[in-house]
Coordinates of C-alpha atoms and ligand atoms in Angstrom, one line a residue:
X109 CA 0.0 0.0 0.0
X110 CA 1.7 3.5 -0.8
X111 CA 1.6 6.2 1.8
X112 CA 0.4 9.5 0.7
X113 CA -0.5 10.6 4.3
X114 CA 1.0 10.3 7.2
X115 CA 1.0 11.5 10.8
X116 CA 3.4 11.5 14.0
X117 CA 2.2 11.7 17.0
X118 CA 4.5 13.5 19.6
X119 CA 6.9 15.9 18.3
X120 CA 9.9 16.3 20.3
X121 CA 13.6 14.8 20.1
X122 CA 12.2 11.3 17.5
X123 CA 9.1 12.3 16.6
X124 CA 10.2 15.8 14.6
X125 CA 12.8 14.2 13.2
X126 CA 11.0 11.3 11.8
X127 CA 8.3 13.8 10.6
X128 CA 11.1 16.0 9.0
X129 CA 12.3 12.5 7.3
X130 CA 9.1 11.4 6.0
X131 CA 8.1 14.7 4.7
X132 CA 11.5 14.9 2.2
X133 CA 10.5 12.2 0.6
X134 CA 7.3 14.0 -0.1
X135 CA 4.7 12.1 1.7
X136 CA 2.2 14.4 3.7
X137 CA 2.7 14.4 7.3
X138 CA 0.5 15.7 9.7
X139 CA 2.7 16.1 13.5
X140 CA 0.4 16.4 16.4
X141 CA 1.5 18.0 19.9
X142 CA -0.7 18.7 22.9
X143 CA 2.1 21.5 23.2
X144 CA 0.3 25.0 21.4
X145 CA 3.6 26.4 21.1
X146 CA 5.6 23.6 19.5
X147 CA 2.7 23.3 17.0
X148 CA 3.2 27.2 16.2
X149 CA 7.0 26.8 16.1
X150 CA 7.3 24.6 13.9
X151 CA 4.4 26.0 11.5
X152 CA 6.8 28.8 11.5
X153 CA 9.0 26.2 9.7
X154 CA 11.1 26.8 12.9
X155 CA 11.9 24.0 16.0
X156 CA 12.3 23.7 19.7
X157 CA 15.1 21.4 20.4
X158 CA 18.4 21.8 19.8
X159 CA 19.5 18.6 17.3
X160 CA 22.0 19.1 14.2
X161 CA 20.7 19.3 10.9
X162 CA 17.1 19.5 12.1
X163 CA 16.5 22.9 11.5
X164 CA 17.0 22.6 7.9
X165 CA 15.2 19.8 7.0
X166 CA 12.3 21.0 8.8
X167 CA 12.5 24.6 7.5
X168 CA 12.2 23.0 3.8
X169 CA 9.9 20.6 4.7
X170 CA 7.5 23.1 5.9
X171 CA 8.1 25.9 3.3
X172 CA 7.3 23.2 0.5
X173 CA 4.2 22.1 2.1
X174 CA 4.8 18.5 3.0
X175 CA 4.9 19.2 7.4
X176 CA 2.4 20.8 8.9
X177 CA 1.5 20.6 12.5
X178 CA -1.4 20.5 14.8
X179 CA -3.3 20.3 17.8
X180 CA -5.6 17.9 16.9
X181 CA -5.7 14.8 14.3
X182 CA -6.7 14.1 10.9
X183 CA -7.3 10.9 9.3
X184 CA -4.2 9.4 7.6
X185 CA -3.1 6.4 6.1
X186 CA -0.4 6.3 8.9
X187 CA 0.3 7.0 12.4
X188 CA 3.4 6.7 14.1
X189 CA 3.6 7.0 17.8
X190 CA 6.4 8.7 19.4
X191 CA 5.7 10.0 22.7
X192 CA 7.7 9.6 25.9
X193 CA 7.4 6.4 27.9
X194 CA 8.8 7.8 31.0
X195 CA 9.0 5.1 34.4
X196 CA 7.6 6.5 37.5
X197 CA 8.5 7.1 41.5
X198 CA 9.1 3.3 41.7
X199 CA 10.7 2.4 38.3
X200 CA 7.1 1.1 36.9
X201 CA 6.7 2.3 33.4
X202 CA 4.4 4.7 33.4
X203 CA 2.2 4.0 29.9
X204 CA -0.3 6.7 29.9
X205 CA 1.3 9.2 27.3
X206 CA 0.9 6.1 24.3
X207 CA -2.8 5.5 26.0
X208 CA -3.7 9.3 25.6
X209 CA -2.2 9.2 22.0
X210 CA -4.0 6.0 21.1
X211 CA -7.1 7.7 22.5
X212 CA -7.0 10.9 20.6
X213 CA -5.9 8.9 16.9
X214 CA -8.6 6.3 17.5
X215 CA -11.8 8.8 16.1
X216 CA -10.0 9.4 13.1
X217 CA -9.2 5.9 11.9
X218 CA -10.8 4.0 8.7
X219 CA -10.0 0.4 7.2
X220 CA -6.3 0.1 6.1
X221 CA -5.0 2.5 8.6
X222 CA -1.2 1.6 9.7
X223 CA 0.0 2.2 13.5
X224 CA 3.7 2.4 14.8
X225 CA 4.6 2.5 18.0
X226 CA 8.2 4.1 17.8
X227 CA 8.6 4.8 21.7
X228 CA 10.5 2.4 23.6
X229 CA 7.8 0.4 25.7
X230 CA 8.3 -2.6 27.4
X231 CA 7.3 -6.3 26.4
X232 CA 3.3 -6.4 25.5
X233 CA 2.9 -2.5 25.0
X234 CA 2.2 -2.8 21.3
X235 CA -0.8 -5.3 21.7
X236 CA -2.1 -3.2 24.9
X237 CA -2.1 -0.2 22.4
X238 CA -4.5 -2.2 19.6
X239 CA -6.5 -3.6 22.5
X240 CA -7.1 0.7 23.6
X241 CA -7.4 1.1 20.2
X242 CA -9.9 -1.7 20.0
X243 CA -12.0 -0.2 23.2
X244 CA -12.4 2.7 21.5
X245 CA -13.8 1.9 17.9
X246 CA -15.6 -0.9 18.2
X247 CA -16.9 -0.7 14.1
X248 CA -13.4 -1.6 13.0
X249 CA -11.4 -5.1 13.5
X250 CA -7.6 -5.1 15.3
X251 CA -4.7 -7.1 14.8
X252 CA -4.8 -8.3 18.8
X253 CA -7.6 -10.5 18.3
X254 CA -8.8 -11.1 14.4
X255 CA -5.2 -11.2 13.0
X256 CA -4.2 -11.5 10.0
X257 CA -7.8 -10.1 8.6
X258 CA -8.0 -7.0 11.1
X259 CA -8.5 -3.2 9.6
X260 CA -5.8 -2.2 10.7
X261 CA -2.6 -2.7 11.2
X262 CA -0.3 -2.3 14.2
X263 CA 3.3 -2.8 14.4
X264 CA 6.2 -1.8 16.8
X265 CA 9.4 0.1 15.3
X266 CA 11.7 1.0 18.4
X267 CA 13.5 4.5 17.5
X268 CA 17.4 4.0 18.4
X269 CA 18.9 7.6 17.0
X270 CA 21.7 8.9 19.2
X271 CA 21.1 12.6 20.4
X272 CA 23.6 14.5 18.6
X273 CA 23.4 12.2 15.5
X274 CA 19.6 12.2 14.6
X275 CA 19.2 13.3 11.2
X276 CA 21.7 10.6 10.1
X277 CA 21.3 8.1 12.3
X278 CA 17.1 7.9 11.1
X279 CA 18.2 6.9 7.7
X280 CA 21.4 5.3 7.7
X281 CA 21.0 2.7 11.2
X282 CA 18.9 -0.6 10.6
X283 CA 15.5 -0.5 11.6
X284 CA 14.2 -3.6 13.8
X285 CA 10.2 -3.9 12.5
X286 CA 7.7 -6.6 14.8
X287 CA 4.5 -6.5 13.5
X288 CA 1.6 -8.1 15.8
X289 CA 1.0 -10.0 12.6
X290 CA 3.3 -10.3 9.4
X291 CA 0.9 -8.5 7.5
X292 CA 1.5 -5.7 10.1
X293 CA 5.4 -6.1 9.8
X294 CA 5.1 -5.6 6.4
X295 CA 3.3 -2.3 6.2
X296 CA 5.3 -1.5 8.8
X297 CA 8.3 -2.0 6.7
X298 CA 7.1 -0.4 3.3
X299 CA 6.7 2.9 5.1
X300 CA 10.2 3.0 6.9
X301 CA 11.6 2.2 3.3
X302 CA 10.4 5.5 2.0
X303 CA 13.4 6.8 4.0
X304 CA 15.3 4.7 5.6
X305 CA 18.9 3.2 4.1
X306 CA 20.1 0.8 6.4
X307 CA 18.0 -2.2 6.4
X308 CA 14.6 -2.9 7.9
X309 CA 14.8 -6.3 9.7
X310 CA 11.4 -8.4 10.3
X311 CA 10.6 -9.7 13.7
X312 CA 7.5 -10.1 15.7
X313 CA 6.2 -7.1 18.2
X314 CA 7.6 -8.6 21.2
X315 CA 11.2 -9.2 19.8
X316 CA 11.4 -5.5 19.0
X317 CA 10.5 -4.3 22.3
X318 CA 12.9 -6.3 23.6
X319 CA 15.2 -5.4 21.0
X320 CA 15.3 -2.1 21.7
X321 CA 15.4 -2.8 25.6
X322 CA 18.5 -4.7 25.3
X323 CA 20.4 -2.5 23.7
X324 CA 20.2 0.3 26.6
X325 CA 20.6 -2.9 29.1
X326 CA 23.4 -3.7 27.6
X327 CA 25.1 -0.4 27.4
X328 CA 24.3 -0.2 31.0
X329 CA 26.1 -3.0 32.1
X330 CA 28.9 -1.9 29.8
X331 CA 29.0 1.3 31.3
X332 CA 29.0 0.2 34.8
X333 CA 31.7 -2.1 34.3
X334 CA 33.8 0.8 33.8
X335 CA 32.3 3.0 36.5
X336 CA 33.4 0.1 38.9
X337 CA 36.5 -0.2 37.6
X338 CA 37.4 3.5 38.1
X339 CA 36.6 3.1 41.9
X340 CA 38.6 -0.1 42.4
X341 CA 41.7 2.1 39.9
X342 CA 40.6 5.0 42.3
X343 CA 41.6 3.0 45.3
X344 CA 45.2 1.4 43.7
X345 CA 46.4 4.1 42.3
X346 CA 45.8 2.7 38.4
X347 CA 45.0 5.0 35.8
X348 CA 41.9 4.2 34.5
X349 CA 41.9 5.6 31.1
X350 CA 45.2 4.0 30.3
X351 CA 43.6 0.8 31.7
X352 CA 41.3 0.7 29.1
X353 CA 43.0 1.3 26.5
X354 CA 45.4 -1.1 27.0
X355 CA 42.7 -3.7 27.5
X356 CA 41.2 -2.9 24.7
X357 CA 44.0 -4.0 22.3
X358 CA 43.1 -7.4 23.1
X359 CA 40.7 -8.0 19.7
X360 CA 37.6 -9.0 21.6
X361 CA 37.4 -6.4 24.3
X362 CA 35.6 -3.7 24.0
X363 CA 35.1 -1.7 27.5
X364 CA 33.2 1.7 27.8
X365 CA 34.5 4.9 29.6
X366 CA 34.0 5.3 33.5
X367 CA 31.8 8.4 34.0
X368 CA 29.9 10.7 36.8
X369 CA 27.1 8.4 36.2
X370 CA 24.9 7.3 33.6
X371 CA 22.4 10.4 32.4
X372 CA 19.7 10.9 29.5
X373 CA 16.5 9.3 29.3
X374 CA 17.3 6.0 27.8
X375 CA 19.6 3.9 29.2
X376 CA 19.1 5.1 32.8
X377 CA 15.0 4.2 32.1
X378 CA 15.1 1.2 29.8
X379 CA 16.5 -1.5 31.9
X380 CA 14.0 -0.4 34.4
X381 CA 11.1 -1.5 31.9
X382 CA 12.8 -5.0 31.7
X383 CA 13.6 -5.1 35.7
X384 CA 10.3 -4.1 36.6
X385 CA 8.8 -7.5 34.4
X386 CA 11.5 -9.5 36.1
X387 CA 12.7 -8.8 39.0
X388 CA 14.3 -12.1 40.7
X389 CA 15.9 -13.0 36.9
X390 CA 17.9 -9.4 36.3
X391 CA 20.3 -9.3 39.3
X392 CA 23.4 -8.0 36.8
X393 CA 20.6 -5.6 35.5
X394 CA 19.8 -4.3 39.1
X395 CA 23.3 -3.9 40.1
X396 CA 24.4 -2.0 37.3
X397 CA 21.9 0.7 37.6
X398 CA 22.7 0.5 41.6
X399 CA 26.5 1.2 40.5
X400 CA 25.7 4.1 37.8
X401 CA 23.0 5.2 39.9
X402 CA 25.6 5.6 42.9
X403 CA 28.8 6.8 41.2
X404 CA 27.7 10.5 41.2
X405 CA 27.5 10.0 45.0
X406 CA 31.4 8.8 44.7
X407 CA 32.0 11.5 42.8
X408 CA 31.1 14.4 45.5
X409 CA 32.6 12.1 48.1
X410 CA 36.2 12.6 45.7
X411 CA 35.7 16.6 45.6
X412 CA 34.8 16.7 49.2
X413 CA 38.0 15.0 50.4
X414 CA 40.0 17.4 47.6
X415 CA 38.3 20.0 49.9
X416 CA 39.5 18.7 52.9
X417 CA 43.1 18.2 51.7
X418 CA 43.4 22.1 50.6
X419 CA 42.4 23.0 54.1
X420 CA 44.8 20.8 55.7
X421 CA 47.4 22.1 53.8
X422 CA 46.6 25.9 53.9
X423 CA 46.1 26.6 57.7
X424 CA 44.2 29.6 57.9
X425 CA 42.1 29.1 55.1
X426 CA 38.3 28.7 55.7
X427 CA 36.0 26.4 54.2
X428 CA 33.9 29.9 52.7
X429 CA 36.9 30.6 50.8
X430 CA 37.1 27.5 49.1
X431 CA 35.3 27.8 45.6
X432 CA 34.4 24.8 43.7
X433 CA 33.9 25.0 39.8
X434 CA 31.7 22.2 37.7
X435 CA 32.9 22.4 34.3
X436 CA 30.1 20.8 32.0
X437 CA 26.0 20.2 33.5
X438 CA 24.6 18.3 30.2
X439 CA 23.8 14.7 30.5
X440 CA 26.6 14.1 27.6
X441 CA 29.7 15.7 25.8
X442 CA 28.8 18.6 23.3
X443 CA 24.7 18.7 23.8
X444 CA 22.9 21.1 25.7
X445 CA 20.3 18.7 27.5
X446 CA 20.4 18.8 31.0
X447 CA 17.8 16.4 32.0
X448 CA 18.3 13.3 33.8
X449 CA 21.9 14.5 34.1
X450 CA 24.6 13.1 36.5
X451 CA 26.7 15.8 36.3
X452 CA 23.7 18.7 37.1
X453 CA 22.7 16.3 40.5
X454 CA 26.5 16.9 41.5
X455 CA 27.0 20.3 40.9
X456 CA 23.6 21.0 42.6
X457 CA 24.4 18.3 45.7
X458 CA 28.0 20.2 46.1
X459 CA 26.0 23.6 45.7
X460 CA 23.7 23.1 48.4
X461 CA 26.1 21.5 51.0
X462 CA 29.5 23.8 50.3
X463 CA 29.7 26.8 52.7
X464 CA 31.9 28.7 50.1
X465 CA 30.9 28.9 46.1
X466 CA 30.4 26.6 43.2
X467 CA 30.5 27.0 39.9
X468 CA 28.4 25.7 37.2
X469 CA 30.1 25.9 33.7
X470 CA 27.9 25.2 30.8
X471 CA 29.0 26.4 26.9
X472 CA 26.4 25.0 25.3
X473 CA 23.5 26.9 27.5
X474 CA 22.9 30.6 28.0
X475 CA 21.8 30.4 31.5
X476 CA 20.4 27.6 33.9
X477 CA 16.8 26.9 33.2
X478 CA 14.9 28.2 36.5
X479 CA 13.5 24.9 37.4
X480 CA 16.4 23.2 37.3
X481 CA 19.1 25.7 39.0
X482 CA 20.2 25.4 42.2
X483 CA 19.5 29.0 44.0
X484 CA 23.2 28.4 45.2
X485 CA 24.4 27.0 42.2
X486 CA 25.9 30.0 40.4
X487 CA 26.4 29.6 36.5
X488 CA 29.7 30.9 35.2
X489 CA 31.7 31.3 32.2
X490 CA 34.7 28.9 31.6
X491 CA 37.3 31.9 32.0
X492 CA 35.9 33.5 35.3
X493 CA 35.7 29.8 36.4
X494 CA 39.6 29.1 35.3
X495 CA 40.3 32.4 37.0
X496 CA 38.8 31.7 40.7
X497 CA 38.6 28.4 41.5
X498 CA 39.9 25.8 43.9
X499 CA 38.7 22.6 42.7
X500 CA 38.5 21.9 39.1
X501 CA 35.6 19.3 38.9
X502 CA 35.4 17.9 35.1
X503 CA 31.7 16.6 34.7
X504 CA 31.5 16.1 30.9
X505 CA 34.2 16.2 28.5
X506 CA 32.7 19.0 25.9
X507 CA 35.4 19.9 23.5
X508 CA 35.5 23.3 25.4
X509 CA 37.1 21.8 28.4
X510 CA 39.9 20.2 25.8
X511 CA 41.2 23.4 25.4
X512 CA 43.1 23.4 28.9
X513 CA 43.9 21.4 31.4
X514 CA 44.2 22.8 35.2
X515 CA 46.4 19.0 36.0
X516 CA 49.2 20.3 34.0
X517 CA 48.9 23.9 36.1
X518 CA 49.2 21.7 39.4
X519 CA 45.5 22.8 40.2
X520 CA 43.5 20.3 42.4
X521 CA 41.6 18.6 40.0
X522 CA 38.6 15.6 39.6
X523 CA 38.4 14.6 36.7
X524 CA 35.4 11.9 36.2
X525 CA 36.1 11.9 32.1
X526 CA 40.1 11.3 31.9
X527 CA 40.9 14.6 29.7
X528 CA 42.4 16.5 32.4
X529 CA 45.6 13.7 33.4
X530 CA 48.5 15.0 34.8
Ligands
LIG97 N1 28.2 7.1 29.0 C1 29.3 6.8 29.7 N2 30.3 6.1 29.2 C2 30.3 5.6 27.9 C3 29.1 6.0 27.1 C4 28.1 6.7 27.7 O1 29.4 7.2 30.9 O2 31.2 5.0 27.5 C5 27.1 7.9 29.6 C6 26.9 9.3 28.9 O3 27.8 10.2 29.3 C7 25.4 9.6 29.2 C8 24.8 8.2 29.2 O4 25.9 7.3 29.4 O5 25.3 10.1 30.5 C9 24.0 7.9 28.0 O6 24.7 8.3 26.8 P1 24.8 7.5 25.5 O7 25.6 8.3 24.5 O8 25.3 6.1 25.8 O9 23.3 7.3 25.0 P2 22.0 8.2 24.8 O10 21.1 8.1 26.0 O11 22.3 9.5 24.3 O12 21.3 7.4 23.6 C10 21.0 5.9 23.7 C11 21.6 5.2 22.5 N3 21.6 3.8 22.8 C12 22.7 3.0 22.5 O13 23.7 3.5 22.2 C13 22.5 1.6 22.8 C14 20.7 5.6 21.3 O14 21.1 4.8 20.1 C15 19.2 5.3 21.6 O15 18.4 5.6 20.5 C16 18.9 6.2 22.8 O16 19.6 5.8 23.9 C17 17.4 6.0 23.0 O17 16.6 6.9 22.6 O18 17.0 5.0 23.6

């Protein structure tokens, strides 16, 4: 079946993106928000997040008429779900964003209509969102329970773009398609070979979610084994970085890079949504989230003792005149998102229990967003920071903080990224 119209639901970090994609191939595409001003923004042929590339695509997507956005939906020949499955206070996933966008798609569909759930979900989401579909328009048939002879179609497509790298990675990575039925995988498939390059692999619904849960597990675990490896390094006196590298050479190693902590809102989530379906089978699971979960609490513990240490050896100095600088509050090297981020929860932790100042550098923002700052965190440029402080703190390793390095000026210095070594 070709697709001359189609609609995203959701438009934020996947969602515009996959809009943007769709619509330079010169299908129709209708993006829906529940956000008024993201829907006038991007009308304006303008966007609201900060991703590479994006700007462009959308500008001349909009401008030539294929992207349009709205409020409220219009029938289509496809809808493709990308909302955020967030987990909530105790790591359940909470579900209701893909209920309320099944809810407000579901007046609007006919015979033939295609659905894809993009957002990562956990095992079972995709038939619990034809069986909402299903309560809500009982005059059509669903994949859940006639199969292969439903209406309409539903299928699961995890997204798995890296911020940073969106507009390439959406057409260039492979695409992991489970259909509830293979009649489903299949329209699935034809759509995401409007624009997509790499190659779109068949599977069932349930694989995929896995799939796509699996790979943020697994970069967990990665990612903690190197976290805990810092600490034991920490504690002998090994440099970590070199470590690594050294280990490796050896052709089938492959470690990660120790960190303040794991940050964003995918790998720090997903595992969660495979954890909270079972809980006595994922002790490796568990503990690495425990470890990455834990290592910004090492971290502080590092820069308080650096503390301690410059008062011992200065007597006369007080703890108020001690001023601590953060250098980087994203969740990653050379983005600007600060949510969910490790290195924002230590300068803010340090801010509110230091007696003297702390810094918090950030290049890539203008100023800290007000619900986020710290009253006593105060944000600072890089120079004033070089300029005044104590403690050099490196939280993420932007390519700003490349430029220098306060080890080599026999500052006192912890480094949680290895760019600052003696
Ligand atoms: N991190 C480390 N050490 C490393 C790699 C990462 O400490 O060696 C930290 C980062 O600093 C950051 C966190 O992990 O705090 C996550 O960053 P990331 O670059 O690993 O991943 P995300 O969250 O930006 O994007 C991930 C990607 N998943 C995988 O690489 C398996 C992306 O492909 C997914 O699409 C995305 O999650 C998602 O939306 O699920």
């Amino acid at each position: 079946m070709k697709i001359s119209k189609a609609s995203v639901i959701g438009l934020g970090y996947i969602g515009l993106p996959t809009a943007a994609a769709l619509a330079t191939q010169k299908v129709s595409v209708l993006g829906i928000d529940v956000n008024e001003s993201t829907v006038n923004t991007i009308n304006q042929g303008k966007i609201h997040i900060v991703e590479p590339e994006l700007d462009v695509a959308v500008q001349a997507a909009v401008t030539r008429g294929f992207l349009r956005a709205s409020l409220t939906p219009e029938p289509a020949d496809a809808f493709l779900i990308a909302v955020p499955t967030p987990f909530k206070d105790d790591h359940e996933p909470d579900l209701s964003y893909i209920k309320q966008a099944a809810q407000s798609i579901a007046p609007v569909l006919k015979k033939g209509d295609l659905i894809i759930l993009e957002s990562t979900s956990p095992v079972g989401t995709t038939e619990m969102l034809s069986q909402w579909l299903a309560a809500e328009r009982s005059d059509l048939t669903f994949p859940h329970n006639t199969g292969e002879s439903s209406d309409i179609r539903v299928a699961h497509c995890p997204e798995r773009v890296l911020p940073g790298q969106v507009m390439y990675e959406l057409v260039h990575n492979d695409r992991v398609i489970g259909g509830i039925t293979p009649r489903c995988t299949e329209a699935a498939r034809n759509l995401y070979e409007v624009f997509v390059r790499g190659e779109c692999v068949e599977t069932d619904a349930k694989t995929a979610e896995m799939c796509k849960l699996t790979e943020n597990a697994a970069r967990d675990v990665s990612i903690a084994f190197a976290n805990e490896l810092s600490i034991i390094c920490d504690k002998t006196g090994i440099d970590v970085w070199e470590l690594i590298q050294l280990a490796n050479r050896h052709p089938r190693i492959n470690i990660l890079q120790p960190g303040p902590g794991v940050g964003g809102h995918c790998i720090a989530v997903d595992p969660w949504f495979i954890i909270s379906q079972s809980r006595d089978e994922t002790p490796l699971m568990q503990a690495a989230r425990n470890i990455n979960d834990n290592k910004p609490n090492w971290v502080i513990q590092k820069v308080q003792h650096s503390v301690e240490q410059i008062l011992k050896n200065t007597p006369g100095k007080s703890i108020t005149d001690i001023t601590i600088a953060c250098f980087g509050l994203a969740f990653k090297a050379d983005i600007d998102d600060l949510r969910e981020s490790p290195a924002m929860r230590i300068a803010e932790s340090l801010a509110n229990s230091h007696p003297g100042t702390v810094l918090g550098i950030e290049p890539n923002i203008s100023e800290l967003p007000e619900t986020m700052g710290s009253s006593k965190l105060k944000f600072e440029s890089t120079e004033q920071a070089l300029m005044t402080a104590d403690v050099y703190v490196l939280l993420v390793d932007h390519r700003e903080f490349r430029r220098f390095n306060p080890s080599s000026a026999g500052k006192v210095v912890v480094d949680t990224r290895g760019i600052w070594l003696p």
